[in-house]
Every structure is written in structure tokens, then in C-alpha cells.
């Protein structure tokens, strides 16, 4: 363990499948709200296709422009894993493309998240495996290393530890520590149900808007003027 920057930890402490499944179908926004609006990968990282993302992280810290460690991670990954690649947001070289992603799909991985670029994007767009990236460029990667596998990484401004649960939809991705997951899943499920009630109240015209009454604004010191802006 003395070669920081060029080392591979082969083992990942993956959470139980039952725990991961508790997040299935939950909107990422509802989950993030129940994490006090933290822990979301930033908006630079967008989905390449519409396959939902759900699974435990296998992490890669890649050298900029180099995907040797990412290739090794493909071999270490197990079905259902999400490979998270930290390449510090670099968009000069793509770190993956159709050949690698076909291998990931064949292995039954749940998805790939790259804080960096991809290529062969038309093939990735129709793949039945979640892929998220910060950009697209045809300029390919080198394969020399160094880098690390299964250490904490940074992805879209969020720390991702090996084994953390990633949930992604059209809005983006949220990262959950497994020890926090049971409570968050329960709260997010309740939040989702509450939003359904809100939608019904909107349709019925019965939604309570009293928290936006003039009185509330006046109490905050807001000036309310019954005239045109001149
Ligand atoms: O050359 C690479 O390693 C990336 C790539 O385009 C592919 O996997 O198809
Ligand atoms: Mg390619």
C-alpha cells in the first residue's frame, strides 16, 4: 500500500442487493431532497442515453488522457456495478468508447459515470446500459497509467467511495453512503408519495398556497406595491 497514485484495491465492500433495490424507480430529486440537497453530481455530467442508473460504485482515478486503469476496472467489475471514473473533468481526450462499453454491457454492468469525455457517442446513445459523461470528443485515450482503482474519487464535485450507491435519472446522479441508505430510501419514498398528493391537489385546485401570501412577504420586509413599475 505504499504506491499512492498507482495501485489497485481489488475488493469492494458492496452493499446488499436488497438495499440497492430500495432506490429503484425513485426520482433522484426526491432522494437528494432527503439528503438536504447535497450529494448530487454537478450538472456538467449528463446522461448519454435514457437507461436508469442504479448500482454500487467501483472507482477509478485516471491519469488525464489515459484509460489503462479504466480498462483494468472493466476486468475487476462485477455484474450490477457502476464504474465511476475521475479524470478531473478533462475533455481533451475521451476515456472510453464503443469497444469498452460493449464489454461493460456484456459483463452486465449497471452503468458508467465519467467526469470526463467519451467518444463513439451514437453507439452509446442506444446502449441498454446507463452512461453519463461530461463531454464528447473523438480524440482518444492513451494506455500507460498510472492511476488508482477503488480509492475515494471526486466525480462532479462529489466524493464517491467504492461501494457507494449511485442513482441516476434524467435530472442527474445522487451518491449515497450505504450506511445512510435505509433511512434515505424510506424518506425519499414518502417524499415521492407526498408529491403525488401535491399533483392531485393542483388538479383539484385545492393546493395550499398560504406560505406565499402577501402577509408572509411583508413579514420578511418585502415591499408590495399596488402600481406599475415606472
Ligand atoms: O480506444 C479506447 O480505449 C476508447 C474507445 O474508443 C473504445 O473503447 O471504443
Ligand atoms: Mg472506439
XYZ file of C-alpha atoms and ligand atoms in Angstrom:
240
model
C 0.000 0.000 0.000
C 2.946 2.305 -0.463
C 2.493 3.291 -4.089
C -0.150 6.038 -3.845
C -1.177 7.118 -7.334
C -0.503 3.743 -8.947
C -2.283 0.992 -7.103
C -5.296 -1.281 -7.346
C -7.518 -2.360 -4.459
C -9.258 -5.441 -5.785
C -12.017 -5.634 -3.176
C -15.158 -3.505 -2.923
C -17.466 -3.625 0.072
C -20.696 -3.812 -1.934
C -23.996 -3.172 -0.140
C -26.706 -5.840 -0.173
C -28.702 -6.028 -3.383
C -31.922 -5.607 -1.342
C -30.687 -2.264 -0.051
C -29.743 -1.075 -3.545
C -33.146 -2.185 -4.897
C -34.884 0.126 -2.411
C -33.904 3.036 -4.670
C -35.366 1.510 -7.837
C -37.778 3.908 -9.547
C -37.247 6.708 -7.032
C -36.753 10.137 -8.626
C -33.216 11.369 -7.956
C -34.633 14.778 -6.970
C -36.679 13.152 -4.179
C -33.638 11.274 -2.903
C -31.472 14.403 -2.992
C -34.120 16.421 -1.128
C -33.957 13.850 1.650
C -30.168 14.332 1.760
C -30.729 18.024 2.412
C -29.898 18.761 -1.227
C -26.306 17.600 -1.004
C -24.504 14.733 -2.709
C -25.592 15.374 -6.309
C -23.073 15.088 -9.108
C -22.973 18.507 -10.780
C -24.838 19.454 -13.960
C -21.755 19.161 -16.184
C -22.195 15.402 -16.093
C -25.058 14.483 -18.387
C -26.593 11.226 -19.402
C -25.713 9.849 -22.815
C -28.776 7.579 -23.012
C -32.006 7.160 -21.077
C -31.238 3.903 -19.252
C -31.750 4.455 -15.489
C -28.642 4.168 -13.321
C -28.583 2.142 -10.100
C -25.708 0.247 -8.519
C -22.648 0.261 -6.281
C -19.524 2.179 -7.289
C -16.272 0.680 -8.422
C -13.984 3.711 -8.597
C -11.177 4.696 -10.956
C -8.800 7.599 -10.600
C -7.447 8.013 -14.118
C -4.476 9.954 -15.386
C -5.666 12.718 -17.693
C -5.951 11.354 -21.253
C -5.226 7.776 -20.158
C -7.617 4.839 -19.689
C -5.312 2.000 -18.639
C -6.816 1.871 -15.128
C -10.329 2.083 -16.575
C -9.588 -0.993 -18.707
C -8.358 -2.836 -15.594
C -11.524 -1.765 -13.757
C -13.606 -3.368 -16.521
C -11.974 -6.694 -15.682
C -12.460 -6.255 -11.918
C -16.095 -5.109 -12.139
C -18.957 -7.459 -11.298
C -22.439 -7.552 -12.833
C -24.505 -4.681 -11.451
C -21.508 -2.440 -10.699
C -21.223 1.189 -11.722
C -17.713 2.192 -12.783
C -17.064 5.788 -11.702
C -14.088 7.413 -13.427
C -12.464 10.531 -12.020
C -10.361 12.224 -14.688
C -10.741 15.685 -13.167
C -13.269 16.866 -15.729
C -10.765 16.717 -18.583
C -12.410 16.937 -22.015
C -9.301 16.923 -24.220
C -9.209 13.132 -24.605
C -12.137 10.719 -24.433
C -11.635 7.919 -21.898
C -13.964 5.362 -23.418
C -15.995 4.412 -26.463
C -17.999 1.673 -28.102
C -15.457 -1.140 -27.738
C -15.105 -0.714 -23.979
C -18.792 -0.055 -23.439
C -19.756 -3.200 -25.341
C -17.529 -5.134 -22.931
C -19.159 -3.416 -19.954
C -22.609 -4.246 -21.309
C -21.600 -7.870 -21.947
C -20.436 -8.128 -18.305
C -23.840 -6.904 -17.114
C -22.594 -3.687 -15.525
C -25.261 -1.245 -14.372
C -23.521 1.812 -15.734
C -20.539 4.071 -16.278
C -20.079 7.598 -14.950
C -17.130 9.640 -16.209
C -16.099 13.070 -15.019
C -14.523 13.403 -18.441
C -15.289 12.668 -22.092
C -16.482 9.740 -24.221
C -16.488 9.005 -27.961
C -18.413 6.724 -30.364
C -21.350 8.518 -28.822
C -24.008 7.388 -31.337
C -23.447 3.770 -30.285
C -23.510 4.727 -26.609
C -26.786 6.616 -27.083
C -28.664 3.419 -27.969
C -26.979 1.143 -25.440
C -29.078 -0.544 -22.758
C -26.665 0.487 -20.010
C -26.576 3.827 -18.221
C -23.721 6.065 -19.362
C -23.048 9.565 -18.043
C -20.211 11.866 -19.124
C -19.133 15.494 -19.092
C -18.483 15.723 -22.834
C -17.744 14.113 -26.170
C -14.590 14.201 -28.274
C -13.216 11.890 -30.985
C -9.667 12.310 -29.631
C -8.847 9.006 -27.970
C -7.015 7.935 -24.820
C -3.512 6.579 -24.172
C -2.985 3.389 -22.178
C 0.020 3.806 -19.943
C -1.204 4.589 -16.396
C -0.632 5.473 -13.652
C -3.850 5.806 -11.683
C -5.771 4.049 -8.916
C -8.693 1.669 -8.551
C -11.110 1.548 -5.619
C -9.968 4.582 -3.683
C -12.269 7.542 -2.883
C -12.608 9.707 -6.001
C -14.127 13.033 -6.970
C -16.919 12.995 -9.545
C -18.859 16.118 -10.464
C -17.855 17.777 -7.185
C -18.938 14.841 -5.015
C -16.773 12.300 -3.198
C -17.533 8.762 -4.330
C -16.243 5.881 -2.212
C -16.038 2.334 -3.542
C -19.363 0.668 -2.702
C -21.378 3.905 -2.522
C -24.799 3.602 -4.160
C -25.350 5.702 -7.284
C -28.835 6.505 -8.520
C -29.280 8.363 -11.805
C -32.159 9.558 -13.955
C -32.751 12.386 -16.450
C -32.009 15.006 -13.787
C -28.599 13.624 -12.840
C -26.951 11.443 -10.237
C -27.038 11.230 -6.452
C -24.402 9.398 -4.396
C -25.425 7.621 -1.185
C -23.287 6.102 1.578
C -24.644 2.563 2.228
C -24.876 3.159 5.989
C -27.231 6.110 5.355
C -29.192 4.354 2.606
C -32.057 2.630 4.519
C -33.294 5.872 6.097
C -32.825 7.905 2.903
C -34.719 5.350 0.785
C -37.636 5.364 3.243
C -37.806 9.155 3.401
C -37.490 9.518 -0.384
C -40.302 7.001 -0.943
C -42.521 9.081 1.395
C -41.492 12.281 -0.417
C -42.433 10.726 -3.761
C -45.886 9.792 -2.397
C -46.344 13.306 -0.970
C -45.551 14.805 -4.384
C -48.220 12.600 -5.954
C -50.692 14.082 -3.463
C -49.477 17.568 -4.434
C -50.088 16.843 -8.128
C -53.630 15.705 -7.278
C -54.258 18.866 -5.237
C -53.017 21.013 -8.161
C -55.542 19.314 -10.457
C -58.308 19.680 -7.861
C -57.425 23.345 -7.244
C -57.028 22.681 -3.531
C -53.289 23.204 -3.123
C -52.477 25.248 -0.022
C -50.569 28.393 -1.149
C -50.765 30.222 2.188
C -46.978 30.155 2.652
C -46.777 32.610 -0.293
C -49.452 35.056 0.947
C -48.715 38.819 0.982
C -48.536 38.648 4.785
C -45.613 36.232 4.647
C -43.697 38.502 2.220
C -44.475 41.636 4.264
C -43.237 39.939 7.407
C -39.928 39.301 5.610
C -39.612 43.026 4.808
C -40.679 42.793 1.158
C -42.320 45.919 -0.283
C -45.517 45.132 -2.194
C -46.627 47.967 -4.481
C -50.113 48.107 -5.978
C -48.953 50.057 -9.047
C -46.954 49.717 -12.334
C -43.164 49.935 -12.476
C -42.353 53.485 -13.725
O -9.876 3.364 -27.605
C -10.399 3.332 -26.492
O -9.868 2.875 -25.473
C -11.727 4.005 -26.340
C -12.636 3.695 -27.445
O -12.779 4.443 -28.398
C -13.424 2.449 -27.385
O -13.437 1.786 -26.347
O -14.095 2.153 -28.381
Mg -13.808 3.392 -30.133
